[in-house]
Coordinates of C-alpha atoms in Angstrom, one line a residue:
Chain A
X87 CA 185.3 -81.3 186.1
X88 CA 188.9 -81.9 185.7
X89 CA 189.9 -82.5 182.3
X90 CA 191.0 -86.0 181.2
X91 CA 194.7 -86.5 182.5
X92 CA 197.4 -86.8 179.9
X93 CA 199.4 -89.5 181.9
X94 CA 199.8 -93.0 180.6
X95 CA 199.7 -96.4 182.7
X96 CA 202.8 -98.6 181.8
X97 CA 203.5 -101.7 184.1
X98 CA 207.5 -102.8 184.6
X99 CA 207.4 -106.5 183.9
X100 CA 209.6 -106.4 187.0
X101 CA 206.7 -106.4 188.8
X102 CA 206.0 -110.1 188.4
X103 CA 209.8 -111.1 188.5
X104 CA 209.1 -113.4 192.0
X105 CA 206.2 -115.2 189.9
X106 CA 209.2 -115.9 186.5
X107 CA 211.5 -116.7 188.7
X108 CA 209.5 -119.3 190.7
X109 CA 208.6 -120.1 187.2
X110 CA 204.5 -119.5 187.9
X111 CA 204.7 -116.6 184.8
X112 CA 206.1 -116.9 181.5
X113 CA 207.2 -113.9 179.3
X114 CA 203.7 -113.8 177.6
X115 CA 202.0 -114.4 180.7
X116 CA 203.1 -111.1 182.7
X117 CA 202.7 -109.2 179.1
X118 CA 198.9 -110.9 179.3
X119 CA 198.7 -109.6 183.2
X120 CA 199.8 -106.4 182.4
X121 CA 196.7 -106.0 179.3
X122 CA 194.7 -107.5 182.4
X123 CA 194.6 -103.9 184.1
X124 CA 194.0 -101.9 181.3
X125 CA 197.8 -100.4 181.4
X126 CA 199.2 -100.1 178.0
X127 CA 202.8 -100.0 178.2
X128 CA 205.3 -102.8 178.9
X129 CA 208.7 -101.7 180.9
X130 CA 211.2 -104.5 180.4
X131 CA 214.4 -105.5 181.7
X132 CA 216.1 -107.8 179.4
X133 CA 219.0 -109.0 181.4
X134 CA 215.7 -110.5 183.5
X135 CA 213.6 -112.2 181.3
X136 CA 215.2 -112.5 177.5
X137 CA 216.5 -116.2 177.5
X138 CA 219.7 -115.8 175.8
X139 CA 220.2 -111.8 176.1
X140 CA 221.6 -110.4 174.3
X141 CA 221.0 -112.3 171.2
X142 CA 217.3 -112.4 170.3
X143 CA 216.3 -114.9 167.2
X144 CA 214.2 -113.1 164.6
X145 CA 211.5 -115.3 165.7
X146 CA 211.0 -113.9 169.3
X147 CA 211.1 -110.8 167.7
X148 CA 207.9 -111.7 165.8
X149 CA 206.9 -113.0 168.6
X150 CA 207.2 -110.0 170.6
X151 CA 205.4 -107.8 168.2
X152 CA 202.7 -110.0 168.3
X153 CA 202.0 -110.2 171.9
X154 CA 202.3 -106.7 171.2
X155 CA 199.1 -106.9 169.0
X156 CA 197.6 -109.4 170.2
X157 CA 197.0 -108.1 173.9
X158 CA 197.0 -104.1 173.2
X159 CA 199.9 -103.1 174.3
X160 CA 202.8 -101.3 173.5
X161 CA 206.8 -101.5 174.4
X162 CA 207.4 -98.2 176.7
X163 CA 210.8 -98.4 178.5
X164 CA 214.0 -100.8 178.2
X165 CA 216.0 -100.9 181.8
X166 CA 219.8 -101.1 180.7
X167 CA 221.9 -102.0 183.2
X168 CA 225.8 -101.4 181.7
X169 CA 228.2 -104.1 183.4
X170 CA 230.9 -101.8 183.2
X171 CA 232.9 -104.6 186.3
X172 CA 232.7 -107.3 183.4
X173 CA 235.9 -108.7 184.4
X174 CA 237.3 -109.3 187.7
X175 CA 240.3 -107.4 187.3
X176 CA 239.2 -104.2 185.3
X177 CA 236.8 -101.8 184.8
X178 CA 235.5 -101.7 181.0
X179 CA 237.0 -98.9 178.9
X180 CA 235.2 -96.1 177.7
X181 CA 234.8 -97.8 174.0
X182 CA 233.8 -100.7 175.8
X183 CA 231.1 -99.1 177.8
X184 CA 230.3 -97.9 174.8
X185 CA 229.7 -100.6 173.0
X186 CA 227.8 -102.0 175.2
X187 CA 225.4 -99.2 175.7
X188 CA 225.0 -99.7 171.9
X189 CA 224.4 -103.1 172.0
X190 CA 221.1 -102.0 174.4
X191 CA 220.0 -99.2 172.4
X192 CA 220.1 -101.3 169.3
X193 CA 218.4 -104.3 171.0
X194 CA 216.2 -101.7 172.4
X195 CA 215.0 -100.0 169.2
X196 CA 214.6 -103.9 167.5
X197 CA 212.0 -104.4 170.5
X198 CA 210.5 -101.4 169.8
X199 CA 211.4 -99.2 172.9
X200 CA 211.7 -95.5 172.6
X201 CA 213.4 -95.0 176.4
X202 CA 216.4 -97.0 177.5
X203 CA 217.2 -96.7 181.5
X204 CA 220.8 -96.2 182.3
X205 CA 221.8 -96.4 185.9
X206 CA 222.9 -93.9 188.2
X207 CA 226.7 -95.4 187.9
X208 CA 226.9 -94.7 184.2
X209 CA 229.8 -92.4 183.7
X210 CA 228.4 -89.1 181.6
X211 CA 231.1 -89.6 179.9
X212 CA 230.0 -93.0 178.6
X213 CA 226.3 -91.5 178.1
X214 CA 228.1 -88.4 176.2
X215 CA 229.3 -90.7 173.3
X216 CA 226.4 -92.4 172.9
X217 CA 224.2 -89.6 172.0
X218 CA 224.8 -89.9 168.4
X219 CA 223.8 -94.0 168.6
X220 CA 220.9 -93.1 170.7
X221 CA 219.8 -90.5 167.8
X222 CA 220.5 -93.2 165.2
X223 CA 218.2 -95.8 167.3
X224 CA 215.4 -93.6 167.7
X225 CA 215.9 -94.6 171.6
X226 CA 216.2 -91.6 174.4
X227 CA 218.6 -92.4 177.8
X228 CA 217.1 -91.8 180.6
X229 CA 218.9 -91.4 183.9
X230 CA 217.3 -93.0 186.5
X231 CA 216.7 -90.6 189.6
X232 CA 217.0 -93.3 192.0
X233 CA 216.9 -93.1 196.1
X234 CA 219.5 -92.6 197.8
X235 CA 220.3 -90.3 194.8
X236 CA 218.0 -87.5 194.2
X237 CA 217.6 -83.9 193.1
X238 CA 220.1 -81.5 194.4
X239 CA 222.3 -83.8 194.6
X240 CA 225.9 -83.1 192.8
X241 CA 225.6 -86.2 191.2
X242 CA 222.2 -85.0 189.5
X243 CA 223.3 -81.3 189.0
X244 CA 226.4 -82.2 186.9
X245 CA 224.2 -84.6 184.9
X246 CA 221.2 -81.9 184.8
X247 CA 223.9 -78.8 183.8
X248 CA 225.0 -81.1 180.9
X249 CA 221.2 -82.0 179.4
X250 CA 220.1 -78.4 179.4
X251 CA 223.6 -76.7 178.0
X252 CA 224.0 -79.5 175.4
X253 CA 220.3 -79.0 174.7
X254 CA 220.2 -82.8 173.9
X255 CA 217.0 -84.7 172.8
X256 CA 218.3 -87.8 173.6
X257 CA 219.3 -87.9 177.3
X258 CA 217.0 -86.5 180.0
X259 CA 215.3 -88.5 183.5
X260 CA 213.6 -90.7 185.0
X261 CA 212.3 -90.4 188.4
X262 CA 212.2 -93.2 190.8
X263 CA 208.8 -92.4 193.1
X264 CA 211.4 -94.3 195.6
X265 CA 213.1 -91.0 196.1
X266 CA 209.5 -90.1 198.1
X267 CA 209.0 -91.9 200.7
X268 CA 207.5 -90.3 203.3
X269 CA 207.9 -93.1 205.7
X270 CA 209.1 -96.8 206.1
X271 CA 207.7 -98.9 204.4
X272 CA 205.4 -100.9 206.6
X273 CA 206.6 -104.4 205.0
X274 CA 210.7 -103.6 205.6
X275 CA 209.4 -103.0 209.4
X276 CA 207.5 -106.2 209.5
X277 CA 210.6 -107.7 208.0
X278 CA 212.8 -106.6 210.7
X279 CA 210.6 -107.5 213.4
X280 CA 210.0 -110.9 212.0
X281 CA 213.6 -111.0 211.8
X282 CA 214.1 -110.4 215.6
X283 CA 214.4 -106.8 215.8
X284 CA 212.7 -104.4 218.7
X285 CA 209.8 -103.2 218.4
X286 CA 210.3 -100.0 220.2
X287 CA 213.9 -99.9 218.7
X288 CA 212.1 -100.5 215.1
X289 CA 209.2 -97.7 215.9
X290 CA 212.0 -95.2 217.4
X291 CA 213.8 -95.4 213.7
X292 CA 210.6 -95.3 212.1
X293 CA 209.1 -92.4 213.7
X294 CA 212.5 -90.2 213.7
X295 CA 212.3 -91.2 209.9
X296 CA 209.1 -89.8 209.2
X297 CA 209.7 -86.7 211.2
X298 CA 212.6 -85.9 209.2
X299 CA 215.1 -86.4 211.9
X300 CA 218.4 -86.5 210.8
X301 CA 219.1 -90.5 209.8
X302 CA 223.0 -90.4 210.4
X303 CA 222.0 -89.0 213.9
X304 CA 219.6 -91.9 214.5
X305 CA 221.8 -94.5 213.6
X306 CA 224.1 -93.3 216.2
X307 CA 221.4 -93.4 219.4
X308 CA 220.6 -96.6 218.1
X309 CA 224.4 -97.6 218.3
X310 CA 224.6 -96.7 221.6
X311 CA 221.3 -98.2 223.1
X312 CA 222.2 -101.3 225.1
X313 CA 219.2 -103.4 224.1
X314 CA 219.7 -102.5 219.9
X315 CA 220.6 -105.8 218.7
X316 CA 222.0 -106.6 214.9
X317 CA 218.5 -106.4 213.3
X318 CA 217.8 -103.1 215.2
X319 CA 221.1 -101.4 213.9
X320 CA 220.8 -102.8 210.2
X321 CA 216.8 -101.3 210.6
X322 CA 218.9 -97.7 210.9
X323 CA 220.8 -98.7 208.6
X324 CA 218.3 -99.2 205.7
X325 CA 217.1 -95.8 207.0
X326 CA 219.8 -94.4 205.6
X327 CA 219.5 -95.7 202.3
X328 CA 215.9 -94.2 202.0
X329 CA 215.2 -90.5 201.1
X330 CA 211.9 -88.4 201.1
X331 CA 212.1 -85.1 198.3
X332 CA 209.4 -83.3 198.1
X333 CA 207.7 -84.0 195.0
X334 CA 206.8 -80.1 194.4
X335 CA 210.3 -80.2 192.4
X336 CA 209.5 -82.4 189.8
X337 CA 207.3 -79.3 187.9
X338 CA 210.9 -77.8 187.6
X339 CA 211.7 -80.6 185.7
X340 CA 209.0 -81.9 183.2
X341 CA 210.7 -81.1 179.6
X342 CA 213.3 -83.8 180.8
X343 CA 211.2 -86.2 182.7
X344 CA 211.3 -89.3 180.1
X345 CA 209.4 -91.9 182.1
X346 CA 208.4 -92.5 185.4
X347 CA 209.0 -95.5 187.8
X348 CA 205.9 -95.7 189.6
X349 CA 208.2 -97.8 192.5
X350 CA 205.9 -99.0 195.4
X351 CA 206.3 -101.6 198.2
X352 CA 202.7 -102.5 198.8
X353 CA 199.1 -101.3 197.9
X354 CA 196.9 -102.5 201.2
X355 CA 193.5 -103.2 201.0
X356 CA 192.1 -100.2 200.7
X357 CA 194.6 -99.1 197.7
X358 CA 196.8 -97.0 199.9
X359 CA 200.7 -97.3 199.7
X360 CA 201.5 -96.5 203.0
X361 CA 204.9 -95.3 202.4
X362 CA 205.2 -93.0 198.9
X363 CA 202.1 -90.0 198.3
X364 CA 200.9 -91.2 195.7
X365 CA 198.1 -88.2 195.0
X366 CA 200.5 -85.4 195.6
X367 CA 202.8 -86.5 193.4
X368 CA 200.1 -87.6 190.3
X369 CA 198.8 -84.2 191.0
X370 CA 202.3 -82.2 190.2
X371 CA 202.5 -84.2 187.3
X372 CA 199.6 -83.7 185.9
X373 CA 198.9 -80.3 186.8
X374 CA 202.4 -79.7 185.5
X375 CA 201.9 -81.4 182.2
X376 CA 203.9 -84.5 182.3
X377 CA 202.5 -87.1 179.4
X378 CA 204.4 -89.6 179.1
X379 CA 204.3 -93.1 181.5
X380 CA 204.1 -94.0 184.4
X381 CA 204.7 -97.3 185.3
X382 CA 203.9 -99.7 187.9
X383 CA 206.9 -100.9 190.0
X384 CA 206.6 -103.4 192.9
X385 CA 209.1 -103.4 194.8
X386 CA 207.6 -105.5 197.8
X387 CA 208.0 -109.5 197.2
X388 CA 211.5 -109.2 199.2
X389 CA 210.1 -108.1 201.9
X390 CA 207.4 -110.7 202.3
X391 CA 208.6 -113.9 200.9
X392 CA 209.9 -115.2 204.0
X393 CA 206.9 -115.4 205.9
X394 CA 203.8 -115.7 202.7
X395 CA 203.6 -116.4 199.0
X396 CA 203.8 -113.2 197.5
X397 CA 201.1 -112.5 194.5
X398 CA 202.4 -109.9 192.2
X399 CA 199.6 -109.7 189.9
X400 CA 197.1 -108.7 192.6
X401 CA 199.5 -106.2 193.6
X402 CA 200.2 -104.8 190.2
X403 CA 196.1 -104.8 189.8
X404 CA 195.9 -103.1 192.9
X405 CA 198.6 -100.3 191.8
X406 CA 196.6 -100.0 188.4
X407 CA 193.9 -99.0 190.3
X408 CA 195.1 -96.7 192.4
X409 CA 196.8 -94.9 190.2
X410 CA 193.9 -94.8 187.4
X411 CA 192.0 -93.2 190.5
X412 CA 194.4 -90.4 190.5
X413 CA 194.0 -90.1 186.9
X414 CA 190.4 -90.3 185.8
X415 CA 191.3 -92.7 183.1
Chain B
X300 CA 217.0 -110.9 197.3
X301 CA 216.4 -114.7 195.8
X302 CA 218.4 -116.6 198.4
X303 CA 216.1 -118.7 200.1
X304 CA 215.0 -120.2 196.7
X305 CA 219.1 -120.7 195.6
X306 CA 219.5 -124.3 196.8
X307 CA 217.3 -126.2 194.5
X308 CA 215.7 -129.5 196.4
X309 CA 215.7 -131.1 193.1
X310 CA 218.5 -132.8 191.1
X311 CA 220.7 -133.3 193.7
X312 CA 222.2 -136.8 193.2
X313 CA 225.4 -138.4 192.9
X314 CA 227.5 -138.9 188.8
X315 CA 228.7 -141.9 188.0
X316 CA 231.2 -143.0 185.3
X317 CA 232.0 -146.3 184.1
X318 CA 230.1 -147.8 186.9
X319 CA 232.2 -145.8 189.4
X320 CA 230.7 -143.0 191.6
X321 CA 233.0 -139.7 191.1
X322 CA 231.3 -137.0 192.6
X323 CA 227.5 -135.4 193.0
X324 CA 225.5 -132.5 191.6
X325 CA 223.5 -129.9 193.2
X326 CA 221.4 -127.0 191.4
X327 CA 221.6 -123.6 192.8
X328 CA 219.0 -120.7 191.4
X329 CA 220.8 -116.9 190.8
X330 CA 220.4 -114.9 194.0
X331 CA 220.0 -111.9 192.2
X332 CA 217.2 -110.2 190.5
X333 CA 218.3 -110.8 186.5
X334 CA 220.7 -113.3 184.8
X335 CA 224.8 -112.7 184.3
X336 CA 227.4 -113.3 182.7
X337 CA 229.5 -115.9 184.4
X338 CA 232.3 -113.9 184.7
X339 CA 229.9 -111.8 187.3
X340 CA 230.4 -114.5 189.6
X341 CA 232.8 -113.7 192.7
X342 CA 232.5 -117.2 194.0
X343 CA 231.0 -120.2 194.8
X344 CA 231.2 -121.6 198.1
X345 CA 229.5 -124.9 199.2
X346 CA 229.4 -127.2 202.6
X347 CA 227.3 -130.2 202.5
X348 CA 227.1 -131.6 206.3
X349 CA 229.1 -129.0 207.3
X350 CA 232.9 -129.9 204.9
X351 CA 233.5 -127.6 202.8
X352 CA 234.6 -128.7 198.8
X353 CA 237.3 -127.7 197.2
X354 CA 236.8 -124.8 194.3
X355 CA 239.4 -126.8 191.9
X356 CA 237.1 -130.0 192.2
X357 CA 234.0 -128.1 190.9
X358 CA 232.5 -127.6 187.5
X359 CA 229.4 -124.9 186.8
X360 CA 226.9 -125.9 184.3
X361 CA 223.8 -123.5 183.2
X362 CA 221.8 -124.2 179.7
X363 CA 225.0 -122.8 177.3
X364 CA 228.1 -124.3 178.3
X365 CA 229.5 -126.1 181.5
X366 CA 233.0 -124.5 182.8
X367 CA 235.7 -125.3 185.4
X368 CA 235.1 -123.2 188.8
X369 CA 238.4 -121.7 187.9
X370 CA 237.6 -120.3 184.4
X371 CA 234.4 -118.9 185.4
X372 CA 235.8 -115.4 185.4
X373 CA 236.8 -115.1 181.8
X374 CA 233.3 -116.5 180.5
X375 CA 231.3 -113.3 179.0
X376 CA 229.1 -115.0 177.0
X377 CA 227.5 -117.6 178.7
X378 CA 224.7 -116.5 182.1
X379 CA 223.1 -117.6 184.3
X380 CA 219.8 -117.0 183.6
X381 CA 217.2 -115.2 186.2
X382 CA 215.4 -118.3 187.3
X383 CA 218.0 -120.4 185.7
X384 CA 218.5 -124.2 187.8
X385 CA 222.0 -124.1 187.5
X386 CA 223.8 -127.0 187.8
X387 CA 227.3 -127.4 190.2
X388 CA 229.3 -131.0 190.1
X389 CA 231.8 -131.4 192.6
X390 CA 234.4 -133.9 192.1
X391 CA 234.4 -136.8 194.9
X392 CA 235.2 -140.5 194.8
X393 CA 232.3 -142.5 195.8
X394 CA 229.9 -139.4 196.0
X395 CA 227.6 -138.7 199.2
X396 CA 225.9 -141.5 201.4
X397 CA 222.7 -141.9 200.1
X398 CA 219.8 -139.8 202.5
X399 CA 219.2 -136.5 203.0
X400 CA 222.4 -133.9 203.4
X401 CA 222.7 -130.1 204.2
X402 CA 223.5 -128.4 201.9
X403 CA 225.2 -125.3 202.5
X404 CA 225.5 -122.8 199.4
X405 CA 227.2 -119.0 199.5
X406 CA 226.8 -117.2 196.1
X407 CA 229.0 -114.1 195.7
X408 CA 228.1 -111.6 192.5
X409 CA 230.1 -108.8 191.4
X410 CA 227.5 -106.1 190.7
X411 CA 228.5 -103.3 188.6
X412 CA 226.1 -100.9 189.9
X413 CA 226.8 -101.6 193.4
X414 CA 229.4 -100.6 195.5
X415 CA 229.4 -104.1 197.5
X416 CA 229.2 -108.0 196.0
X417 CA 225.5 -109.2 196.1
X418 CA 226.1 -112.2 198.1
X419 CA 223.3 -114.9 197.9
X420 CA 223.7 -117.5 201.4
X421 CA 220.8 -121.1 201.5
X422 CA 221.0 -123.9 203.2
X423 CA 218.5 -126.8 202.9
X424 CA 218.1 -130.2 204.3
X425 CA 217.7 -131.9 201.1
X426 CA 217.5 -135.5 200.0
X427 CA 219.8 -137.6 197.4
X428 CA 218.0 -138.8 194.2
X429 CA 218.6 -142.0 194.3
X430 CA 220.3 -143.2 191.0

């Protein structure tokens, strides 16, 4: 039998952002979900649900440690997101950025987070200076590897070159699973026929999409077919913006994989996600030694809300399971 | 990724001073998927039965602070809150006709990470509380 896996189940409290917003779940109540599923880390993202961010009373912080306690679980990763176009007419400076990255990794380390997420438009240069913070909070940077931005990508190398010849603890990555999709989404389709697109224009995109046919190129036959309407071309469109890696490269990578954000769209009712592969990817992992988190992302409320109430919880239960099927535990 | 819950259907009514009607309220929800700072706001634009308002009459109001339309940009420290019913007042003598209006909202955020503005776009056929 295999041996036990090493990987632990986190759940991004972004998951359950249509149910805060709407106003359904409070703060405590996605942290009580999350316990729910047997996961044992919380992912947070501040700027979402911290009334007042980013000032946080002594109380909340008591608070939070408690809820900590009180349902099992434990704070995992802190998504930063560095609103370097504060002001209309400027981009911040680089002591400004900064500053503000230190504001997160101080807020992050007073919440108890040992990863902060930094975006794929922070400038190294801002993530350079704030090594020395990031060592004084205890709190890594992690560079999100998000789609359309992947490995192999200049972007990543430059970023990659600098973590291994700096030979930095403190700054490393953390994959998107949205840089694996293997094929569209079933729910954006849906979307875009809902929304008055073609069918057989919508397939077309889809199936040159999953057969690795070049997406630039398909966004041009759709251009020039007479019946493509708006919907059709912005279908293309969103094809674009979507990338399939094979996950085989992440064993490259595992001494600078922080976290993992287990992104998914929709777990049907027979715990598939139709679009990301889920097993082969939990299986490099694992087999590769990754031990850190993985943790649940939903992704999928804006592409049903339109048409039916969205439940997040069922669908961050549903994700649980699948991936605690992958990992025997 | 919000928009269709931005126009609120509650708290829209008409403000009255000293016994005089001098404009109406309308609460909009953020468009976006957290809170920001008010200065992340592009613009506002708003049509009720198809007439546009003026910027210069409006005010913005969330939880912190309530600020002219035309300081918003300079306002760091004050959000809007994910979820947050913020509240918009726009100047007019006499306010609406009482009834039900559409309400026609565009919300345009700067978003740092993002090449493009994040622009939020409701409308709702919504009814007047009646004072």
């Amino acid at each position: 039998m295999r041996e036990k896996s090493k990987i632990k189940r986190g759940v991004s409290l972004y998951s359950y952002q249509e149910e805060f917003y709407t106003g359904k779940l409070n703060l405590e109540q996605c942290i009580a979900e999350v316990a729910k599923t047997g996961a044992k880390g919380i992912e947070l993202l501040p700027e979402q649900m911290l009334k007042g961010f980013p000032k946080v009373s002594e109380e909340f912080v008591d608070q939070w440690f408690g809820w900590m306690d009180q349902y099992g679980v434990e704070p995992v990763a802190y998504d930063a997101f560095l609103d370097n176009k504060l002001f209309p007419n400027r981009l911040l400076t680089l002591e400004e950025n900064v500053d503000m990255m230190v504001r997160d990794l101080k807020l992050a380390n007073k919440l108890g987070f040992k990863v902060l997420r930094t975006l794929v438009s922070t400038p190294l240069e801002v993530v350079k200076a704030s090594l020395p913070y990031a060592e004084e909070y205890g709190v890594k940077i992690a560079l999100e590897v998000h789609a359309p931005f992947t490995f192999g990508t200049p972007w990543f190398e430059e970023r990659m070159e600098y973590i291994i010849s700096s030979g930095t603890k403190w700054f490393g990555i953390m994959p998107d699973l949205g840089i694996f999709v293997k094929r569209i989404p079933p729910v954006m389709e849906q979307r875009h026929i809902r929304d008055g697109g073609t069918p057989e224009i919508i397939t077309f995109v889809s199936e040159n999409y999953e057969n690795g046919v070049d997406k630039d190129e398909t966004l041009e036959v759709v251009k020039k077919m007479k019946n493509a309407n708006k919907v059709d071309l912005a279908y293309a469109e969103l094809a674009r913006h979507l990338i399939y890696t094979d996950p085989k490269i992440l064993k490259d990578y595992i001494p600078y994989i922080m976290h993992v954000h287990g992104k998914y769209y929709d777990i049907t009712d027979d715990y598939k996600e139709p679009s990301i592969p889920y097993k082969d990817i939990i299986n490099i992992l694992d087999e590769a030694g990754y031990d850190g988190y993985i943790d649940s992302e939903y992704e999928g409320n804006r592409h049903i809300q339109d048409f039916m109430e969205v439940d997040s919880v069922k669908q961050v239960q549903r994700h649980q399971e699948l991936l605690k099927s992958l990992l025997d535990n | 990724m919000f928009e269709q819950y931005m126009v609120c259907e509650d708290g829209f009514k008409n403000v009255e001073e000293n016994g005089e009607l001098i404009g109406f309220e309308v609460k909009l929800r953020i468009p976006y998927y957290r809170g920001v700072s008010l200065s992340l706001i592009n613009s506002i634009d708003l049509e009720v039965d198809g007439i546009s308002f003026p910027q210069d009459d409006m005010l913005f109001k969330v939880e912190t602070g309530s600020f002219p339309y035309n300081e918003l940009s300079t306002v760091i420290n004050n959000r809007w809150e994910f979820g947050e019913k913020a509240t918009l007042f726009v100047k007019k003598k006499g306010g609406l006709d009482s009834g039900s209006h559409k309400v026609h909202a565009v919300v345009n955020l700067r978003i740092s990470y993002l090449p493009w503005p994040n622009i939020g776009d409701d409308t709702k056929t919504i009814t007047l509380v009646e004072n």
